[in-house]
Coordinates of C-alpha atoms in Angstrom, one line a residue:
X206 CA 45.4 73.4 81.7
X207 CA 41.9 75.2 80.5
X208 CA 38.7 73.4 80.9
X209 CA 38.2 73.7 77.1
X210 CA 40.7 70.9 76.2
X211 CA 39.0 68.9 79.3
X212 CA 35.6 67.2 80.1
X213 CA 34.8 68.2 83.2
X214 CA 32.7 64.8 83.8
X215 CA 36.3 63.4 83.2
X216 CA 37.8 65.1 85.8
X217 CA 35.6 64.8 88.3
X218 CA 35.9 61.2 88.2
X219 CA 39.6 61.1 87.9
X220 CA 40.2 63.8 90.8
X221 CA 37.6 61.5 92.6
X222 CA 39.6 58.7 92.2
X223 CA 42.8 60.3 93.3
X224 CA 41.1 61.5 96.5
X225 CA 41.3 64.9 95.3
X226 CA 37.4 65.3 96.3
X227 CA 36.1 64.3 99.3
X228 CA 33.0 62.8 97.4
X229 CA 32.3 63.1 94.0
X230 CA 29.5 65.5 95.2
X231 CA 28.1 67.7 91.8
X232 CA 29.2 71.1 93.9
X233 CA 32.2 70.3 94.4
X234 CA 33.1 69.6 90.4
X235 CA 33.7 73.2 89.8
X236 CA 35.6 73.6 93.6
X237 CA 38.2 70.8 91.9
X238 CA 38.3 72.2 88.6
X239 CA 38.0 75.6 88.7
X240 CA 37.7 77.9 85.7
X241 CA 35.0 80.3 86.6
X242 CA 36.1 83.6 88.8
X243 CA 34.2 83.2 91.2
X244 CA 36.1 79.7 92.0
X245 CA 39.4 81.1 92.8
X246 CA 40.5 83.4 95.6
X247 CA 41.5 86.9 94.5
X248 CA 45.5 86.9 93.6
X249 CA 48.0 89.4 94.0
X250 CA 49.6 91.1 91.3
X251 CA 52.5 93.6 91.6
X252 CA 54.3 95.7 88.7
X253 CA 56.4 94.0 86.6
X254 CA 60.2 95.5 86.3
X255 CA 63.9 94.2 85.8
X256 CA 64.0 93.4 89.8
X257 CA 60.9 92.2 89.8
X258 CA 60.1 90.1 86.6
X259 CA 57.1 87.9 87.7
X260 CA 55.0 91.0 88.7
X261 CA 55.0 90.1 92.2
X262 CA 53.4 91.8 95.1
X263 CA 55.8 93.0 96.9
X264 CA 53.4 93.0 100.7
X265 CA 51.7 90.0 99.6
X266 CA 51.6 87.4 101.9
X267 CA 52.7 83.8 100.8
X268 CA 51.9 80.7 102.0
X269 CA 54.4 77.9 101.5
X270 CA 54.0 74.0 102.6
X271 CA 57.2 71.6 102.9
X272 CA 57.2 67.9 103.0
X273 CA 58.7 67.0 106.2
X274 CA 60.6 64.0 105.2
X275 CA 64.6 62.7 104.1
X276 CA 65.4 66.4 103.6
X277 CA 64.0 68.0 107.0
X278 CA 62.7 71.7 106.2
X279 CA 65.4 73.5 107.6
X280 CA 66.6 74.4 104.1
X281 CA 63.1 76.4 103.3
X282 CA 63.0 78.2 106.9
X283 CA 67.1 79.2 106.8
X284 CA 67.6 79.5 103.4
X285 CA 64.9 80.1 101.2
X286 CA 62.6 82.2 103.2
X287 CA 64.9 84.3 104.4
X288 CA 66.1 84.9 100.7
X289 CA 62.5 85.8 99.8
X290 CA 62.0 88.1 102.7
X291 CA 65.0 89.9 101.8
X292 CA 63.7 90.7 98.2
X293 CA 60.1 91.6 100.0
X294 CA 60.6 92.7 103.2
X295 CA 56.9 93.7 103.6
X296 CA 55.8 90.4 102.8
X297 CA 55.1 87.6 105.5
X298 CA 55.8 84.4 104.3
X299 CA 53.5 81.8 106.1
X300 CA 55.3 78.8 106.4
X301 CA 54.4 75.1 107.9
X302 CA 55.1 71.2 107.6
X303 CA 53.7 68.6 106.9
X304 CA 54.8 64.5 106.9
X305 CA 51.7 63.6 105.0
X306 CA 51.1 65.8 102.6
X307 CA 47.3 64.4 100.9
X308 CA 46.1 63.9 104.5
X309 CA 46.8 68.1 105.0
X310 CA 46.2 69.1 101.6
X311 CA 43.4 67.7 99.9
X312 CA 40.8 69.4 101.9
X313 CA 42.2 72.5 100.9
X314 CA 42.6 72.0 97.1
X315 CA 38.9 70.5 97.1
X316 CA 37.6 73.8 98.9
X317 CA 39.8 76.1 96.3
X318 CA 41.9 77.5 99.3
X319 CA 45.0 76.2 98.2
X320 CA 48.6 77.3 99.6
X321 CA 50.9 79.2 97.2
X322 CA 54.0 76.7 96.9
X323 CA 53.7 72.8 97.5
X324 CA 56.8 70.5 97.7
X325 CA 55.0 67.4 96.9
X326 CA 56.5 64.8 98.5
X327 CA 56.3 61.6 100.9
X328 CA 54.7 58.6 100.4
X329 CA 51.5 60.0 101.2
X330 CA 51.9 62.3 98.4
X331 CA 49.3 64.2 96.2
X332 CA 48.6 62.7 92.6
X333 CA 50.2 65.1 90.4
X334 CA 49.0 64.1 87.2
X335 CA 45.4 64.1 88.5
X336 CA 45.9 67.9 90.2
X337 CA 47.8 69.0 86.8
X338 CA 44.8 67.5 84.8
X339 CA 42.3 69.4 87.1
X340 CA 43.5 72.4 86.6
X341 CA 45.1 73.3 90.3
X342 CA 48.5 73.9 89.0
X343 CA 50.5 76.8 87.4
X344 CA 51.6 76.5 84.4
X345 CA 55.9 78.0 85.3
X346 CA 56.9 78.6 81.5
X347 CA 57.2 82.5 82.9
X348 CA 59.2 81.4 85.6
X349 CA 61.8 79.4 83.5
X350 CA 61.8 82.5 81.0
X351 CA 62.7 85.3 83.6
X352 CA 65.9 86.0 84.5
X353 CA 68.3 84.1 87.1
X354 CA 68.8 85.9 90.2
X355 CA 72.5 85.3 89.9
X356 CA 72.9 86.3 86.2
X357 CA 70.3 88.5 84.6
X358 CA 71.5 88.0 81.2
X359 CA 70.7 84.2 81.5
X360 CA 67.1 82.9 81.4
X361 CA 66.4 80.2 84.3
X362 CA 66.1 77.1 82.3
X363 CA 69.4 78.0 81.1
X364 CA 71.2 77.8 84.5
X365 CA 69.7 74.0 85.4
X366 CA 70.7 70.8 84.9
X367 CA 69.7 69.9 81.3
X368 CA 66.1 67.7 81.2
X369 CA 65.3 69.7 84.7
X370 CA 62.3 71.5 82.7
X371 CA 61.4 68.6 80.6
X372 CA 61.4 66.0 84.0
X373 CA 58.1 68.4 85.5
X374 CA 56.4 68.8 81.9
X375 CA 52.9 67.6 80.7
X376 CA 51.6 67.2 77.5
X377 CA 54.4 69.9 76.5
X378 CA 54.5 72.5 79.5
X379 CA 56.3 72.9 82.6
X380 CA 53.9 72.6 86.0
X381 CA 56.4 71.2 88.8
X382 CA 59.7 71.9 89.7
X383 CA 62.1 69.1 90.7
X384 CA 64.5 70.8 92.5
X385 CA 66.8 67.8 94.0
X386 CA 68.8 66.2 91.3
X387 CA 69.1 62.6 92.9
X388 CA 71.2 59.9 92.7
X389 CA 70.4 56.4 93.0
X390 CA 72.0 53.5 94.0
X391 CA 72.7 50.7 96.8
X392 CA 74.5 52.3 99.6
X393 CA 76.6 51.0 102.2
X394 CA 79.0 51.5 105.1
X395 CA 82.6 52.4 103.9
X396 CA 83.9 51.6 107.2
X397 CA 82.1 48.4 107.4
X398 CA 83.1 47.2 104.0
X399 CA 86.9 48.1 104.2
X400 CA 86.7 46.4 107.9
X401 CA 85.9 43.1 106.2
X402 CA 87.8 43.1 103.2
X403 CA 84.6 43.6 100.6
X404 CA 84.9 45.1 97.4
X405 CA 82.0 47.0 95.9
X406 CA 80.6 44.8 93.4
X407 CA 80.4 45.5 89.6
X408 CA 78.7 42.5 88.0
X409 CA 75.8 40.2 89.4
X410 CA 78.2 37.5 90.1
X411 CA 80.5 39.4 91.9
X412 CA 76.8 41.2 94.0
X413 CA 75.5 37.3 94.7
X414 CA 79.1 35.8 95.9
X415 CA 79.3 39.0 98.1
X416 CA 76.1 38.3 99.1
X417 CA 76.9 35.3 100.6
X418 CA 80.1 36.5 102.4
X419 CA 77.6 38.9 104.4
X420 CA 75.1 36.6 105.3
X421 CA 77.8 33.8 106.6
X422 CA 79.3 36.8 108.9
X423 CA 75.2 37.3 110.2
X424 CA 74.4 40.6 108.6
X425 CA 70.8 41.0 106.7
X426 CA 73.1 41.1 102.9
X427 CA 70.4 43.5 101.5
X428 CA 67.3 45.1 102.5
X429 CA 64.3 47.5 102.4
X430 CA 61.3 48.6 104.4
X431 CA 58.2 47.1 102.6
X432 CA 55.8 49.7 105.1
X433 CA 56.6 52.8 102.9
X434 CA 59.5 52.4 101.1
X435 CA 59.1 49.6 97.7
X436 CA 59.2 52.1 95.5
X437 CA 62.8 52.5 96.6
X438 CA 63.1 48.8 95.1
X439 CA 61.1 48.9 91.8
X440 CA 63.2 51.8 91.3
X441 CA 66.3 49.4 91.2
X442 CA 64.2 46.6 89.1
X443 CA 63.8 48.9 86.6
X444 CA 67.1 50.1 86.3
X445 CA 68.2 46.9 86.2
X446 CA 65.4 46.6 83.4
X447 CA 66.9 49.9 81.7
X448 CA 70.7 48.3 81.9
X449 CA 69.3 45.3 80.2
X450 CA 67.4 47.0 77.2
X451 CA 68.1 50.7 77.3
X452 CA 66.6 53.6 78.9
X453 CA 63.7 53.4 76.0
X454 CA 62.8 50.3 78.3
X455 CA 61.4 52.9 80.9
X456 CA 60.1 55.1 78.2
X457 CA 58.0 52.8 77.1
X458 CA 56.7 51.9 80.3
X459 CA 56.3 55.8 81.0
X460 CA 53.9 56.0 77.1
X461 CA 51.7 52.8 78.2
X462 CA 52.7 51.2 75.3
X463 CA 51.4 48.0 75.0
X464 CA 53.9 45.1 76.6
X465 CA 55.7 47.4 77.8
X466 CA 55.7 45.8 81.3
X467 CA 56.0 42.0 79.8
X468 CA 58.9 43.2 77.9
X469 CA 62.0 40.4 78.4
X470 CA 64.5 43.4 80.0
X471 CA 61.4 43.6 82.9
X472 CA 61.1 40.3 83.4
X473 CA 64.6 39.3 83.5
X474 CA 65.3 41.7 86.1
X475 CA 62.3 40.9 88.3
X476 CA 64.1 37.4 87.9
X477 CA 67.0 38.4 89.1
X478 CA 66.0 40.5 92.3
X479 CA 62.9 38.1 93.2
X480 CA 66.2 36.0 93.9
X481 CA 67.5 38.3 95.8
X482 CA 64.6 38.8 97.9
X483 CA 64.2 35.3 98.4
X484 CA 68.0 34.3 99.4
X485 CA 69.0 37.5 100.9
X486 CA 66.1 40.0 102.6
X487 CA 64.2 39.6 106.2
X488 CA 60.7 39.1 105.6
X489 CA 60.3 40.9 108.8
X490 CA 61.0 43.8 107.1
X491 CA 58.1 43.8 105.1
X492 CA 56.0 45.3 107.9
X493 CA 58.9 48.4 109.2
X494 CA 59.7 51.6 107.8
X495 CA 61.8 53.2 106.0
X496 CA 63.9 55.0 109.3
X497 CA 63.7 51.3 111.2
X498 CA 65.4 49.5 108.6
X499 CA 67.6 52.3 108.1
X500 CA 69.0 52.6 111.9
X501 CA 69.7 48.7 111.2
X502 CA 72.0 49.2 108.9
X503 CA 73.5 52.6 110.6
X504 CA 74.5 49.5 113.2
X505 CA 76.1 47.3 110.9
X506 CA 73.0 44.6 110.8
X507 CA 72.0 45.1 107.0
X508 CA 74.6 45.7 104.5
X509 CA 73.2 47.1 101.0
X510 CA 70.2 49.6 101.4
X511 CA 68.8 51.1 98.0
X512 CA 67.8 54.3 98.4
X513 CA 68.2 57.9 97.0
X514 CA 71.3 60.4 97.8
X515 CA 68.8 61.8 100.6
X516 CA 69.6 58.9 102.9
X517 CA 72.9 60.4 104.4
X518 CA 70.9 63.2 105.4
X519 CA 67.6 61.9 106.8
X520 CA 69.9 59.5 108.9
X521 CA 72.2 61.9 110.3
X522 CA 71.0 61.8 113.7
X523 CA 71.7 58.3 114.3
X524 CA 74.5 57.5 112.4
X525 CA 77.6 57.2 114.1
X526 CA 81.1 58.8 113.4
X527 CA 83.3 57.1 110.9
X528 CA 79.8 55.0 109.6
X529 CA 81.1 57.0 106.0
X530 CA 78.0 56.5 103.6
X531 CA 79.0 55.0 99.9
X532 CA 76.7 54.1 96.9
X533 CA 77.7 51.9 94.1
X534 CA 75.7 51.5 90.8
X535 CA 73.3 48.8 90.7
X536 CA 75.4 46.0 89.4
X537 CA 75.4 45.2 85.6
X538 CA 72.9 42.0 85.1
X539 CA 74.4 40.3 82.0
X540 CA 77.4 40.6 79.4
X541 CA 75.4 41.5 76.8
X542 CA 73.7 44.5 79.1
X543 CA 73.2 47.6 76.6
X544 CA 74.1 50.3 79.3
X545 CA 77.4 50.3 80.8
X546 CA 77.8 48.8 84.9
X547 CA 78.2 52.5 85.5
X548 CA 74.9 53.6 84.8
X549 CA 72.3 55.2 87.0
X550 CA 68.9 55.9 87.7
X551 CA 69.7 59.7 88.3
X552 CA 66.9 62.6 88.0
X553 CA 65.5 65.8 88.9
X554 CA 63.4 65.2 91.8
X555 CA 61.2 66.3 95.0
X556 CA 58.4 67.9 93.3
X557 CA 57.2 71.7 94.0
X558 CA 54.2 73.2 92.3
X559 CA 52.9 76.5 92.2
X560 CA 49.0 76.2 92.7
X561 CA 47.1 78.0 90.1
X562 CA 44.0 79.3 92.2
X563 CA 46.4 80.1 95.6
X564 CA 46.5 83.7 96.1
X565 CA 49.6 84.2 95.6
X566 CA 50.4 82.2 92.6
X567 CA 53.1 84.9 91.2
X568 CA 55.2 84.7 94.9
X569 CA 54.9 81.2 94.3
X570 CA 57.0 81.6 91.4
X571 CA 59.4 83.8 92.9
X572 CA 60.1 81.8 95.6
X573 CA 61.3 78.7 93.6
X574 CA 63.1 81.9 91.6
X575 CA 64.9 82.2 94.7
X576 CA 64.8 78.3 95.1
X577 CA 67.0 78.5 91.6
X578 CA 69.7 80.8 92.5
X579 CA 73.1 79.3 93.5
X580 CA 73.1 80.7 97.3
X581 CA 69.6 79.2 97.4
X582 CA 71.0 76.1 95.7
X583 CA 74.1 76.2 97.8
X584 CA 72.3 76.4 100.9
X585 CA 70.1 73.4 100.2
X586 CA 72.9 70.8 99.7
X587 CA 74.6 72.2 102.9
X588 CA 71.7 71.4 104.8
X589 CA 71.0 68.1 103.2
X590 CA 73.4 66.6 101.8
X591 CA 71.6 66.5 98.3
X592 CA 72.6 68.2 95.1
X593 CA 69.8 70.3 93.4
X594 CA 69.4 71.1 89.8
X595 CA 71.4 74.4 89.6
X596 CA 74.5 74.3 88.0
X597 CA 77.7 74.9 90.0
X598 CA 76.3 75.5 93.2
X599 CA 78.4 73.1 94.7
X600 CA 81.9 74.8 93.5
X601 CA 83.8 74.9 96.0
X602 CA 82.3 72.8 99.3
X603 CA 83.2 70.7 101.3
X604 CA 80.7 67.7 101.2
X605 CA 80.1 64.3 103.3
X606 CA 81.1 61.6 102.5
X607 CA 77.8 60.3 101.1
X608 CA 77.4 62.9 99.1
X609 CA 81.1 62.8 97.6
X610 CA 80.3 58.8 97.0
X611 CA 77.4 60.3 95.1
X612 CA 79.3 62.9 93.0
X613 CA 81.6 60.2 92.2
X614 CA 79.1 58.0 90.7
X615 CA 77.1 60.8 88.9
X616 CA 80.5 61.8 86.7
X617 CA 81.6 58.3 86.5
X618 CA 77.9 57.5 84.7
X619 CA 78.7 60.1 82.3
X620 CA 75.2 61.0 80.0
X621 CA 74.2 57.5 80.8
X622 CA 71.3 57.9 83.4
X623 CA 68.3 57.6 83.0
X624 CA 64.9 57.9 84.6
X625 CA 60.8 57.5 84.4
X626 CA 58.2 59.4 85.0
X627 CA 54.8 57.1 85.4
X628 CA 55.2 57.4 88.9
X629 CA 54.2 60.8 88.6
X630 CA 51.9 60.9 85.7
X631 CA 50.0 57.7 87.0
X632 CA 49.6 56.9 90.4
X633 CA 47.3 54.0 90.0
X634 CA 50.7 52.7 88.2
X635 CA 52.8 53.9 91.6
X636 CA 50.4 52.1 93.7
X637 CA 50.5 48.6 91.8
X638 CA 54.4 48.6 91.2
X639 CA 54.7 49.2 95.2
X640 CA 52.5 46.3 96.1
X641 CA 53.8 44.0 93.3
X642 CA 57.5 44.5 94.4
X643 CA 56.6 43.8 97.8
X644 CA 55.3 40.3 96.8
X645 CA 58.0 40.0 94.6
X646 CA 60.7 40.4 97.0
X647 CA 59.1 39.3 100.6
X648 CA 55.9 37.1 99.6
X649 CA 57.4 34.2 96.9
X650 CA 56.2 36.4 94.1
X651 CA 57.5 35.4 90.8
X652 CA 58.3 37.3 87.8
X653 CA 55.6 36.6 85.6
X654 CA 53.2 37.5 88.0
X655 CA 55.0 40.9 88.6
X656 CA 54.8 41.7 84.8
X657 CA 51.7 39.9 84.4
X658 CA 50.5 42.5 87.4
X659 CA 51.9 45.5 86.5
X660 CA 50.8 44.7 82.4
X661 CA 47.0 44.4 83.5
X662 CA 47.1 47.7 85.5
X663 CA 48.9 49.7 83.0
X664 CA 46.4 48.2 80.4
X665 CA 43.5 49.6 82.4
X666 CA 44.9 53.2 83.2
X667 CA 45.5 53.4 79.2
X668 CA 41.8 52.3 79.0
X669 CA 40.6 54.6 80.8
X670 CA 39.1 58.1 79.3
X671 CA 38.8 60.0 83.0
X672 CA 42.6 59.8 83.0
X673 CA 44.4 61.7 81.1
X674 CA 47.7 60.5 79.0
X675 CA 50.8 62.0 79.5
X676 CA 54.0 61.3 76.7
X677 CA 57.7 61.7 76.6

């Protein structure tokens, strides 16, 4: 985004408040914000040509950095890297890992010494509206144009899922990649569930009666880790929310429009699950993580987990055979829901950026070219147990369990799923709907105070001119 259409005053103070800057120092406004020449590292450039569409160098090096989280990074050192380095065989590919990715990164996008390819992830995570706004990201519209590796004839943005492009674009152009289409929903054990006789639930009457059949055998019914994980659980509120009223329920929540949090489909489904959360959740999970709360249900002591189709994957180590992972839509709230009891929360996910003012930004492109193609595709989900964006990589593969579960649910919801994208524009907004849901669900919160909460911080963040305003 050029500096023209920005005050630089602005962004300062909203890269400042993001913890993009150190301090909001005067010499390091430019660092953040770039613009001049002398404020970005020299970048490779190669010759453009039908093998080699993005002009990349072909011996110069690129730096990538993984999130080391739910999908490991196994998949970017044995799949993706290697597919690279096989186009560019001169290049060395510099590759590491990171579980929290600010803490690494942030020094290094301050100082304009960025790496070439981010995956932006983790709940220590970079603000990506703030980084976009500051100028620190490439803008991919060349990358989606050029040709897929698989099918020269077809343009990229032609081989994805559809609303992949539209799910990583600001203020009308494409900046992130989200690579893992995910799945969302309340997982289970098969194994446990057909031992008892339980039936997967499709209405709330049917989720509270199981509800209590779990908690009379002594199993935690439902549960999340309040440490690092909530954001799994406003998730679910607000699908809920979007059963109740429609998807524009999030969409309005996404524009800052004003009530959008106080609308009646937000408050009846913090309601519902601040019930849940009082009858049916530990409150000593408020204080574990994500991976502790998981294991306890890998051992049959928690019952319905909400999570993302990554959890197979990240919990592969400890589950044990026959555990057979299953998700279920989050139950339909009412008979009068306007979204059917199969809908989901399903999107394009696990963000990846190219940063403008790395050196190599044009390998950064190629990479998630090579990302894009259906061996880099097929690759992925092999290792993780996640599908990804590209269509028909999964033709023919065997898949887990979880992710069969998943599959299920995807073609049983149809076109109706849905998903927002505040978390990701606004992270003040993240922040607040993290902490609100964890007083909802573990601290006697109450659904007035949740919208209430979430209305006043929305309010501000739409108040404010350092931020800038995204729309969908």
């Amino acid at each position: 985004m050029s500096e023209t259409n920005l005050d630089r005053r602005k962004l300062l103070g909203r890269a400042a408040a993001a913890g993009l800057l150190a301090t909001p120092a005067a010499g390091l406004l430019s660092a953040c914000v770039g613009g001049g020449d002398d404020e970005t590292q020299e970048q490779a450039q190669g010759e453009k040509s039908a093998t080699n569409p993005l002009g990349v160098d072909p011996k110069a090096e690129l730096e990538v950095v993984i999130f080391n989280g739910g999908l490991g990074t196994k998949y970017a050192t044995d799949v993706h890297i290697p597919s690279y380095k096989k186009a560019f065989p001169e290049a060395n590919v510099k590759f590491s890992q990171a579980e929290e990715i600010a803490t690494v990164l942030q020094p290094r996008f301050t100082s304009n010494t960025p790496p070439d390819m981010v995956n932006n992830a983790g709940s220590k995570l970079m603000d990506q509206g703030a980084l976009v706004q500051a100028g620190q990201v490439q803008d991919l519209t060349d990358l989606f144009a050029a040709p897929s590796l698989d099918d020269p004839s077809k343009a990229l943005k032609d081989t994805l899922v559809p609303g992949t492009v539209e799910q990583g674009t600001f203020n009308g152009k494409p900046y992130v990649l989200n690579y893992a289409f995910t799945t969302f929903g309340l997982w289970y054990s098969d194994k446990l569930f057909k031992a008892n006789g339980w039936t997967a639930p499709k209405t709330w009457s049917e989720f509270t009666a199981l509800l209590d059949q779990i908690k009379a055998k002594g199993i935690t019914p439902y549960a999340y880790a309040g440490a690092n994980a909530s954001y799994y659980q406003y998730l679910v509120i607000l699908t809920t929310a979007a059963k109740i009223g429609g998807p524009d329920v999030l969409k309005n929540i996404d524009n800052l429009e004003d009530g959008a949090w106080t609308a009646e489909p937000v408050k009846q489904a913090a309601q519902l699950w601040g019930e849940i959360g009082a009858k049916y959740m530990l409150k000593a999970h408020l204080g574990m993580k994500h991976t502790e709360v998981q294991l306890q249900q890998n051992q049959d002591r928690v019952a319905f987990y909400p999570s993302g189709s990554w959890l197979e994957n990240e919990q592969a180590k400890d589950t044990p055979a026959g555990f057979n992972y299953a998700v279920i839509p989050v139950p339909s709230a009412t008979s009068s829901d306007k979204l059917p009891q199969t809908a989901i929360y399903a999107a394009a996910g696990e963000m990846y950026f190219v940063s403008s003012k790395g050196k190599n930004p044009r390998g950064g492109m190629e990479y998630l070219r090579h990302m894009l193609s259906k061996e880099g595709a097929k690759g992925f989900t092999q290792l993780t147990k996640v599908l990804t964006v590209v269509q028909g990589a999964t033709e023919g593969m065997t898949i887990s369990p979880g992710l069969t579960s998943s599959e299920a649910m995807l073609k049983a919801a149809g076109s109706d799923y849905f998903a927002y994208r505040f978390d990701t524009w606004y992270k003040k907004l993240d922040d607040e709907a993290r902490a609100a849901t964890n007083e909802l669900m573990f601290s006697g919160g109450n659904a007035d105070k949740f919208v209430t909460r979430m209305q006043k911080v929305a309010d501000a963040v739409k108040k404010d001119p350092s931020i800038e305003k995204f729309k969908r």
